[in-house]
GROMACS .gro file of C-alpha atoms in nm:
model
  341
    1MET     CA    1   3.895   3.088  -0.066
    2ARG     CA    2   3.532   2.913  -0.106
    3ALA     CA    3   3.453   2.778   0.230
    4VAL     CA    4   3.147   2.629   0.442
    5VAL     CA    5   3.121   2.840   0.706
    6PHE     CA    6   2.912   2.712   1.032
    7HIS     CA    7   2.770   3.012   1.220
    8GLY     CA    8   2.561   2.853   1.471
    9PRO     CA    9   2.268   2.542   1.475
   10GLU     CA   10   2.068   2.578   1.145
   11ASP     CA   11   2.298   2.796   0.986
   12LEU     CA   12   2.530   2.724   0.707
   13ARG     CA   13   2.696   2.952   0.470
   14TYR     CA   14   2.872   2.896   0.170
   15GLU     CA   15   3.074   3.218   0.129
   16GLU     CA   16   3.423   3.392   0.075
   17VAL     CA   17   3.655   3.308   0.381
   18GLU     CA   18   4.050   3.481   0.385
   19VAL     CA   19   4.314   3.240   0.350
   20SER     CA   20   4.636   3.370   0.617
   21PRO     CA   21   4.977   3.232   0.539
   22PRO     CA   22   5.107   3.004   0.789
   23GLY     CA   23   5.311   3.161   1.110
   24ALA     CA   24   5.541   3.012   1.268
   25GLY     CA   25   5.527   2.592   1.311
   26GLU     CA   26   5.185   2.585   1.075
   27LEU     CA   27   5.115   2.468   0.761
   28LEU     CA   28   4.896   2.552   0.464
   29LEU     CA   29   4.739   2.312   0.265
   30ARG     CA   30   4.510   2.300  -0.006
   31ILE     CA   31   4.245   2.054   0.072
   32ASP     CA   32   4.242   1.699  -0.176
   33ALA     CA   33   3.936   1.496  -0.016
   34ALA     CA   34   3.714   1.602   0.272
   35LEU     CA   35   3.420   1.310   0.421
   36THR     CA   36   3.119   1.441   0.625
   37CYS     CA   37   3.073   1.244   0.886
   38GLY     CA   38   2.743   1.195   1.135
   39THR     CA   39   2.936   1.459   1.422
   40ASP     CA   40   2.866   1.730   1.140
   41VAL     CA   41   2.470   1.679   1.135
   42LYS     CA   42   2.437   1.658   1.423
   43THR     CA   43   2.650   2.025   1.536
   44LEU     CA   44   2.467   2.136   1.257
   45HIS     CA   45   2.137   2.082   1.431
   46ARG     CA   46   2.245   2.188   1.782
   47GLY     CA   47   2.604   2.340   1.787
   48HIS     CA   48   2.907   2.128   2.000
   49PRO     CA   49   3.050   2.375   2.239
   50VAL     CA   50   3.413   2.114   2.312
   51MET     CA   51   3.491   2.060   1.921
   52ILE     CA   52   3.373   2.447   1.818
   53PRO     CA   53   3.378   2.660   2.097
   54ARG     CA   54   3.376   2.966   1.870
   55VAL     CA   55   3.206   3.087   1.537
   56PRO     CA   56   3.179   3.149   1.294
   57THR     CA   57   3.399   2.847   1.180
   58VAL     CA   58   3.524   2.662   0.843
   59PHE     CA   59   3.303   2.376   0.902
   60GLY     CA   60   3.398   1.971   0.888
   61HIS     CA   61   3.718   1.795   1.046
   62GLU     CA   62   3.757   1.483   0.807
   63PHE     CA   63   4.025   1.568   0.558
   64ALA     CA   64   4.329   1.465   0.341
   65GLY     CA   65   4.541   1.729   0.157
   66THR     CA   66   4.851   1.895   0.004
   67VAL     CA   67   5.107   2.134   0.171
   68VAL     CA   68   5.124   2.436  -0.038
   69GLY     CA   69   5.282   2.691   0.213
   70VAL     CA   70   5.534   2.610   0.541
   71GLY     CA   71   5.576   2.821   0.826
   72ARG     CA   72   5.902   2.945   1.013
   73GLY     CA   73   6.059   2.649   1.184
   74VAL     CA   74   5.908   2.349   1.039
   75SER     CA   75   6.151   2.091   0.926
   76ALA     CA   76   5.928   1.770   0.895
   77PHE     CA   77   5.741   1.893   0.599
   78ARG     CA   78   5.758   2.096   0.268
   79GLU     CA   79   5.561   2.196  -0.010
   80GLY     CA   80   5.422   1.896  -0.202
   81ASP     CA   81   5.417   1.681   0.080
   82ARG     CA   82   5.057   1.507   0.059
   83VAL     CA   83   4.917   1.455   0.410
   84VAL     CA   84   4.705   1.376   0.647
   85ALA     CA   85   4.597   1.601   0.930
   86ALA     CA   86   4.365   1.468   1.261
   87ASN     CA   87   4.128   1.703   1.384
   88SER     CA   88   4.304   1.764   1.737
   89ALA     CA   89   4.647   1.777   1.910
   90PRO     CA   90   4.673   1.664   2.310
   91CYS     CA   91   4.886   1.934   2.519
   92GLY     CA   92   5.092   1.601   2.609
   93GLU     CA   93   5.190   1.774   2.926
   94CYS     CA   94   4.860   1.682   3.167
   95ARG     CA   95   4.816   1.402   3.380
   96LEU     CA   96   4.619   1.179   3.119
   97CYS     CA   97   4.847   1.284   2.830
   98ALA     CA   98   5.149   1.158   3.079
   99ALA     CA   99   4.899   0.837   3.147
  100GLY     CA  100   4.931   0.720   2.811
  101ARG     CA  101   4.586   0.827   2.761
  102PRO     CA  102   4.583   1.146   2.520
  103ASN     CA  103   4.257   1.088   2.370
  104LEU     CA  104   4.087   1.284   2.708
  105CYS     CA  105   4.335   1.535   2.697
  106GLU     CA  106   4.228   1.830   2.930
  107ASP     CA  107   4.319   2.029   2.687
  108LEU     CA  108   4.302   1.905   2.402
  109LEU     CA  109   4.304   2.121   2.084
  110PHE     CA  110   3.981   2.089   1.792
  111VAL     CA  111   4.070   2.155   1.456
  112ASN     CA  112   3.786   2.228   1.242
  113GLY     CA  113   3.793   2.368   0.819
  114ALA     CA  114   3.746   2.040   0.656
  115TYR     CA  115   3.477   2.237   0.411
  116GLY     CA  116   3.757   2.446   0.230
  117GLU     CA  117   3.975   2.522  -0.034
  118PHE     CA  118   4.230   2.565   0.211
  119ILE     CA  119   4.340   2.560   0.610
  120VAL     CA  120   4.618   2.651   0.797
  121LEU     CA  121   4.703   2.373   1.032
  122PRO     CA  122   4.788   2.537   1.385
  123GLU     CA  123   5.149   2.449   1.576
  124ARG     CA  124   5.054   2.233   1.811
  125LEU     CA  125   4.857   2.009   1.508
  126VAL     CA  126   5.154   2.022   1.345
  127ALA     CA  127   5.395   1.882   1.546
  128GLU     CA  128   5.100   1.589   1.711
  129ASN     CA  129   4.878   1.500   1.442
  130VAL     CA  130   5.027   1.556   1.137
  131VAL     CA  131   5.104   1.231   0.930
  132ARG     CA  132   5.267   1.184   0.551
  133LEU     CA  133   5.079   0.999   0.314
  134ALA     CA  134   5.239   0.757   0.048
  135ASP     CA  135   5.182   0.854  -0.280
  136SER     CA  136   4.973   0.548  -0.394
  137LEU     CA  137   4.742   0.605  -0.106
  138PRO     CA  138   4.403   0.817  -0.292
  139ALA     CA  139   4.286   1.102  -0.095
  140ALA     CA  140   4.009   1.001  -0.035
  141ARG     CA  141   4.087   0.662   0.110
  142ALA     CA  142   4.339   0.891   0.331
  143ALA     CA  143   4.055   1.137   0.443
  144PHE     CA  144   3.850   0.833   0.627
  145ALA     CA  145   4.215   0.815   0.861
  146GLU     CA  146   4.033   0.995   1.164
  147PRO     CA  147   3.690   0.810   1.195
  148LEU     CA  148   3.953   0.479   1.142
  149ALA     CA  149   4.179   0.584   1.453
  150CYS     CA  150   3.895   0.642   1.627
  151ALA     CA  151   3.744   0.281   1.543
  152LEU     CA  152   4.063   0.171   1.588
  153LEU     CA  153   4.110   0.282   1.944
  154ALA     CA  154   3.713   0.155   2.021
  155ILE     CA  155   3.892  -0.202   1.903
  156ASP     CA  156   4.175  -0.239   2.101
  157HIS     CA  157   3.982  -0.088   2.395
  158GLY     CA  158   3.720  -0.472   2.324
  159GLU     CA  159   4.074  -0.664   2.259
  160VAL     CA  160   3.933  -0.777   1.959
  161GLU     CA  161   4.149  -1.079   1.799
  162ALA     CA  162   4.218  -1.361   1.577
  163GLY     CA  163   3.869  -1.676   1.687
  164LYS     CA  164   3.666  -1.419   1.947
  165THR     CA  165   3.302  -1.327   1.777
  166VAL     CA  166   3.245  -0.968   1.767
  167ALA     CA  167   2.910  -0.815   1.786
  168VAL     CA  168   2.873  -0.476   1.638
  169PHE     CA  169   2.569  -0.292   1.676
  170GLY     CA  170   2.500  -0.024   1.429
  171HIS     CA  171   2.574  -0.081   1.045
  172GLY     CA  172   2.642   0.332   0.983
  173PRO     CA  173   2.968   0.407   0.859
  174LEU     CA  174   3.151   0.410   1.203
  175GLY     CA  175   2.946   0.037   1.229
  176CYS     CA  176   3.106  -0.055   0.889
  177LEU     CA  177   3.455   0.067   0.987
  178LEU     CA  178   3.472  -0.107   1.344
  179ALA     CA  179   3.337  -0.414   1.188
  180MET     CA  180   3.637  -0.335   0.903
  181LEU     CA  181   3.869  -0.384   1.162
  182ALA     CA  182   3.768  -0.680   1.355
  183ALA     CA  183   3.745  -0.872   1.075
  184ALA     CA  184   4.089  -0.725   0.973
  185ARG     CA  185   4.178  -0.899   1.291
  186LYS     CA  186   4.074  -1.244   1.193
  187ALA     CA  187   3.751  -1.201   1.433
  188ARG     CA  188   3.436  -1.327   1.337
  189VAL     CA  189   3.214  -1.024   1.341
  190LEU     CA  190   2.777  -1.001   1.358
  191LEU     CA  191   2.698  -0.704   1.220
  192ILE     CA  192   2.308  -0.569   1.364
  193GLY     CA  193   2.173  -0.326   1.179
  194LYS     CA  194   1.869  -0.221   1.038
  195ALA     CA  195   1.663  -0.353   0.692
  196GLY     CA  196   1.654  -0.153   0.406
  197TRP     CA  197   1.896  -0.007   0.162
  198ARG     CA  198   2.162   0.049   0.362
  199MET     CA  199   2.169  -0.316   0.509
  200GLU     CA  200   2.162  -0.456   0.159
  201ARG     CA  201   2.460  -0.276   0.061
  202VAL     CA  202   2.649  -0.316   0.393
  203ARG     CA  203   2.556  -0.767   0.332
  204THR     CA  204   2.763  -0.695  -0.060
  205LEU     CA  205   3.065  -0.606   0.164
  206GLY     CA  206   3.129  -0.920   0.298
  207LEU     CA  207   3.229  -0.760   0.647
  208GLY     CA  208   3.049  -1.077   0.835
  209GLU     CA  209   2.690  -1.179   0.943
  210CYS     CA  210   2.479  -0.950   0.906
  211LEU     CA  211   2.134  -0.953   1.120
  212ASP     CA  212   1.857  -0.736   1.098
  213ALA     CA  213   1.708  -0.592   1.430
  214THR     CA  214   1.410  -0.522   1.292
  215ALA     CA  215   1.276  -0.854   1.270
  216SER     CA  216   1.366  -1.013   1.577
  217ALA     CA  217   1.132  -1.032   1.910
  218ASP     CA  218   1.428  -1.042   2.072
  219ILE     CA  219   1.842  -0.928   1.914
  220VAL     CA  220   2.012  -1.071   2.236
  221ALA     CA  221   1.832  -1.445   2.253
  222ASP     CA  222   1.963  -1.480   1.892
  223LEU     CA  223   2.279  -1.320   1.935
  224ARG     CA  224   2.373  -1.583   2.191
  225ALA     CA  225   2.195  -1.830   2.004
  226LEU     CA  226   2.401  -1.794   1.710
  227THR     CA  227   2.721  -1.765   1.993
  228GLY     CA  228   2.592  -2.138   2.132
  229GLY     CA  229   2.459  -1.930   2.466
  230ARG     CA  230   2.757  -1.813   2.561
  231GLY     CA  231   2.728  -1.431   2.402
  232ALA     CA  232   2.996  -1.267   2.214
  233GLU     CA  233   3.358  -1.226   2.395
  234VAL     CA  234   3.354  -0.848   2.256
  235THR     CA  235   3.039  -0.660   2.187
  236ILE     CA  236   3.036  -0.281   2.048
  237ASP     CA  237   2.771   0.024   2.043
  238ALA     CA  238   2.834   0.199   1.715
  239THR     CA  239   2.489   0.350   1.770
  240GLY     CA  240   2.439   0.586   2.070
  241ARG     CA  241   2.097   0.445   2.189
  242PRO     CA  242   2.048   0.353   2.557
  243GLU     CA  243   1.836   0.028   2.480
  244VAL     CA  244   2.118  -0.057   2.214
  245TRP     CA  245   2.373  -0.014   2.544
  246GLU     CA  246   2.138  -0.227   2.728
  247GLN     CA  247   2.122  -0.493   2.395
  248ALA     CA  248   2.542  -0.479   2.391
  249MET     CA  249   2.542  -0.548   2.766
  250GLY     CA  250   2.252  -0.816   2.735
  251ALA     CA  251   2.482  -0.983   2.405
  252VAL     CA  252   2.813  -1.029   2.603
  253GLY     CA  253   2.936  -1.325   2.784
  254ARG     CA  254   3.092  -1.426   3.020
  255GLY     CA  255   3.450  -1.236   3.048
  256GLY     CA  256   3.363  -1.041   2.780
  257SER     CA  257   3.428  -0.702   2.672
  258VAL     CA  258   3.140  -0.426   2.582
  259VAL     CA  259   3.280  -0.103   2.466
  260PHE     CA  260   3.057   0.181   2.387
  261PHE     CA  261   3.153   0.374   2.106
  262GLY     CA  262   2.862   0.551   1.976
  263GLY     CA  263   2.774   0.868   2.279
  264CYS     CA  264   2.428   0.873   2.406
  265ALA     CA  265   2.264   1.229   2.434
  266PRO     CA  266   2.327   1.396   2.802
  267GLY     CA  267   2.116   1.356   3.077
  268THR     CA  268   2.070   0.967   2.950
  269THR     CA  269   2.027   0.666   3.190
  270VAL     CA  270   2.111   0.271   3.102
  271ARG     CA  271   2.027  -0.031   3.341
  272LEU     CA  272   2.262  -0.258   3.435
  273ASP     CA  273   2.242  -0.599   3.557
  274SER     CA  274   2.526  -0.539   3.832
  275ARG     CA  275   2.519  -0.905   3.895
  276ARG     CA  276   2.663  -1.001   3.565
  277VAL     CA  277   2.909  -0.753   3.560
  278HIS     CA  278   3.023  -0.885   3.903
  279TYR     CA  279   2.989  -1.260   3.909
  280GLU     CA  280   3.065  -1.275   3.558
  281GLY     CA  281   3.399  -1.035   3.537
  282LEU     CA  282   3.270  -0.821   3.262
  283THR     CA  283   3.489  -0.518   3.102
  284LEU     CA  284   3.287  -0.224   3.083
  285SER     CA  285   3.455   0.111   2.843
  286GLY     CA  286   3.417   0.354   2.706
  287ALA     CA  287   3.568   0.488   2.366
  288PHE     CA  288   3.615   0.818   2.216
  289HIS     CA  289   3.829   0.989   1.947
  290HIS     CA  290   4.186   0.887   1.870
  291THR     CA  291   4.521   0.935   1.966
  292PRO     CA  292   4.822   1.029   1.774
  293GLU     CA  293   4.908   0.669   1.778
  294THR     CA  294   4.594   0.552   1.652
  295ILE     CA  295   4.626   0.807   1.391
  296ARG     CA  296   4.930   0.679   1.251
  297ARG     CA  297   4.827   0.286   1.262
  298ALA     CA  298   4.514   0.393   1.077
  299VAL     CA  299   4.686   0.547   0.778
  300ASP     CA  300   4.936   0.241   0.800
  301LEU     CA  301   4.577   0.031   0.737
  302LEU     CA  302   4.495   0.251   0.450
  303GLU     CA  303   4.812   0.227   0.296
  304THR     CA  304   4.852  -0.157   0.306
  305GLU     CA  305   4.492  -0.151   0.241
  306ALA     CA  306   4.462  -0.382   0.491
  307VAL     CA  307   4.147  -0.209   0.542
  308VAL     CA  308   3.911  -0.031   0.243
  309PRO     CA  309   3.645   0.204   0.308
  310ASP     CA  310   3.611   0.279  -0.020
  311SER     CA  311   3.278   0.159  -0.091
  312LEU     CA  312   3.122   0.324   0.233
  313LEU     CA  313   3.122   0.676   0.006
  314THR     CA  314   2.809   0.648  -0.167
  315HIS     CA  315   2.778   0.993  -0.324
  316ARG     CA  316   3.083   1.288  -0.443
  317LEU     CA  317   2.941   1.635  -0.411
  318GLY     CA  318   3.140   1.968  -0.422
  319LEU     CA  319   3.253   2.222  -0.166
  320GLU     CA  320   2.846   2.392  -0.255
  321GLY     CA  321   2.729   2.089  -0.174
  322VAL     CA  322   2.789   1.996   0.185
  323GLU     CA  323   2.442   2.147   0.291
  324GLU     CA  324   2.281   1.889   0.085
  325ALA     CA  325   2.540   1.620   0.183
  326LEU     CA  326   2.435   1.678   0.553
  327LYS     CA  327   2.086   1.607   0.463
  328LEU     CA  328   2.154   1.317   0.280
  329MET     CA  329   2.337   1.148   0.623
  330ALA     CA  330   2.055   1.322   0.800
  331ARG     CA  331   1.772   1.156   0.616
  332GLY     CA  332   1.935   0.820   0.603
  333ASP     CA  333   1.997   0.848   0.239
  334ALA     CA  334   2.406   0.823   0.264
  335LEU     CA  335   2.668   0.686   0.392
  336LYS     CA  336   2.974   0.868   0.376
  337VAL     CA  337   2.967   1.209   0.151
  338LEU     CA  338   3.330   1.262  -0.028
  339ILE     CA  339   3.318   1.670  -0.044
  340GLU     CA  340   3.577   1.746  -0.310
  341PRO     CA  341   3.621   2.129  -0.312
   0.00000   0.00000   0.00000
């Protein structure tokens, strides 16, 4: 098959790769749709020892496909099934899995290979994190299941519900998915970003009130003014920038929750008003990755059209266009790019 293979930082090649038949417990999928991700951009530039411990490997991790081969012992799926697969599977045995936190599994198995014509799904992934799709769900929309599941975990951490004000910092694809989920729960959404074509596009989506951080002398003060001086019940960072983490903490109200969804670079430090955290009973939490449960809930949200993220797709390219797609992402000229093998 043809595939886009990651050989190391700044070394991405479009080449021929052998397709192996599925072994015991495995599935062979024909990939129908794949999506670009900001993590792919970062990985291309600096590598990712956790998600890609070995190279070369077929790149990409957001996809939906059709089963074209079934390994011995697999009874839950058959050829012709349309499915979405997560990009990881927990072990189910470590202390964190036992504690109901499989996203933090001590032996999390990561799977890459979205940017190819086919992919073999390993046994553990087939058992834990592959979901059959309704015939009515388009593959391009189904491929949003993985990032949507990550956003859903953050929304759960913040206990977002109807009537709460939720401030989302960052108007990239994940910021938009977070806003969509909050809006679906009937929360008031304040989405903070920067002026430009992306902000204008986001405004047309009607996700909530959009604020231009670059036009504000004090975005925290502006957010508090919009909430009667109280601050938001929930603030979520989707930028991974330390100064924005601090803004998220500044904009949350008494008794509120701050969710750190965007990961900062290793070694980053942020300032913390410990008095506020203590005396105002703030909850600070990090939200990383997804779980088998949030993957299934994400698929359900997509199938019922409670969340319809199609408008985040700004470009459509073939496999040979993956490198160009990632360049578009890196320049800020795209939100999500649909890759169709």
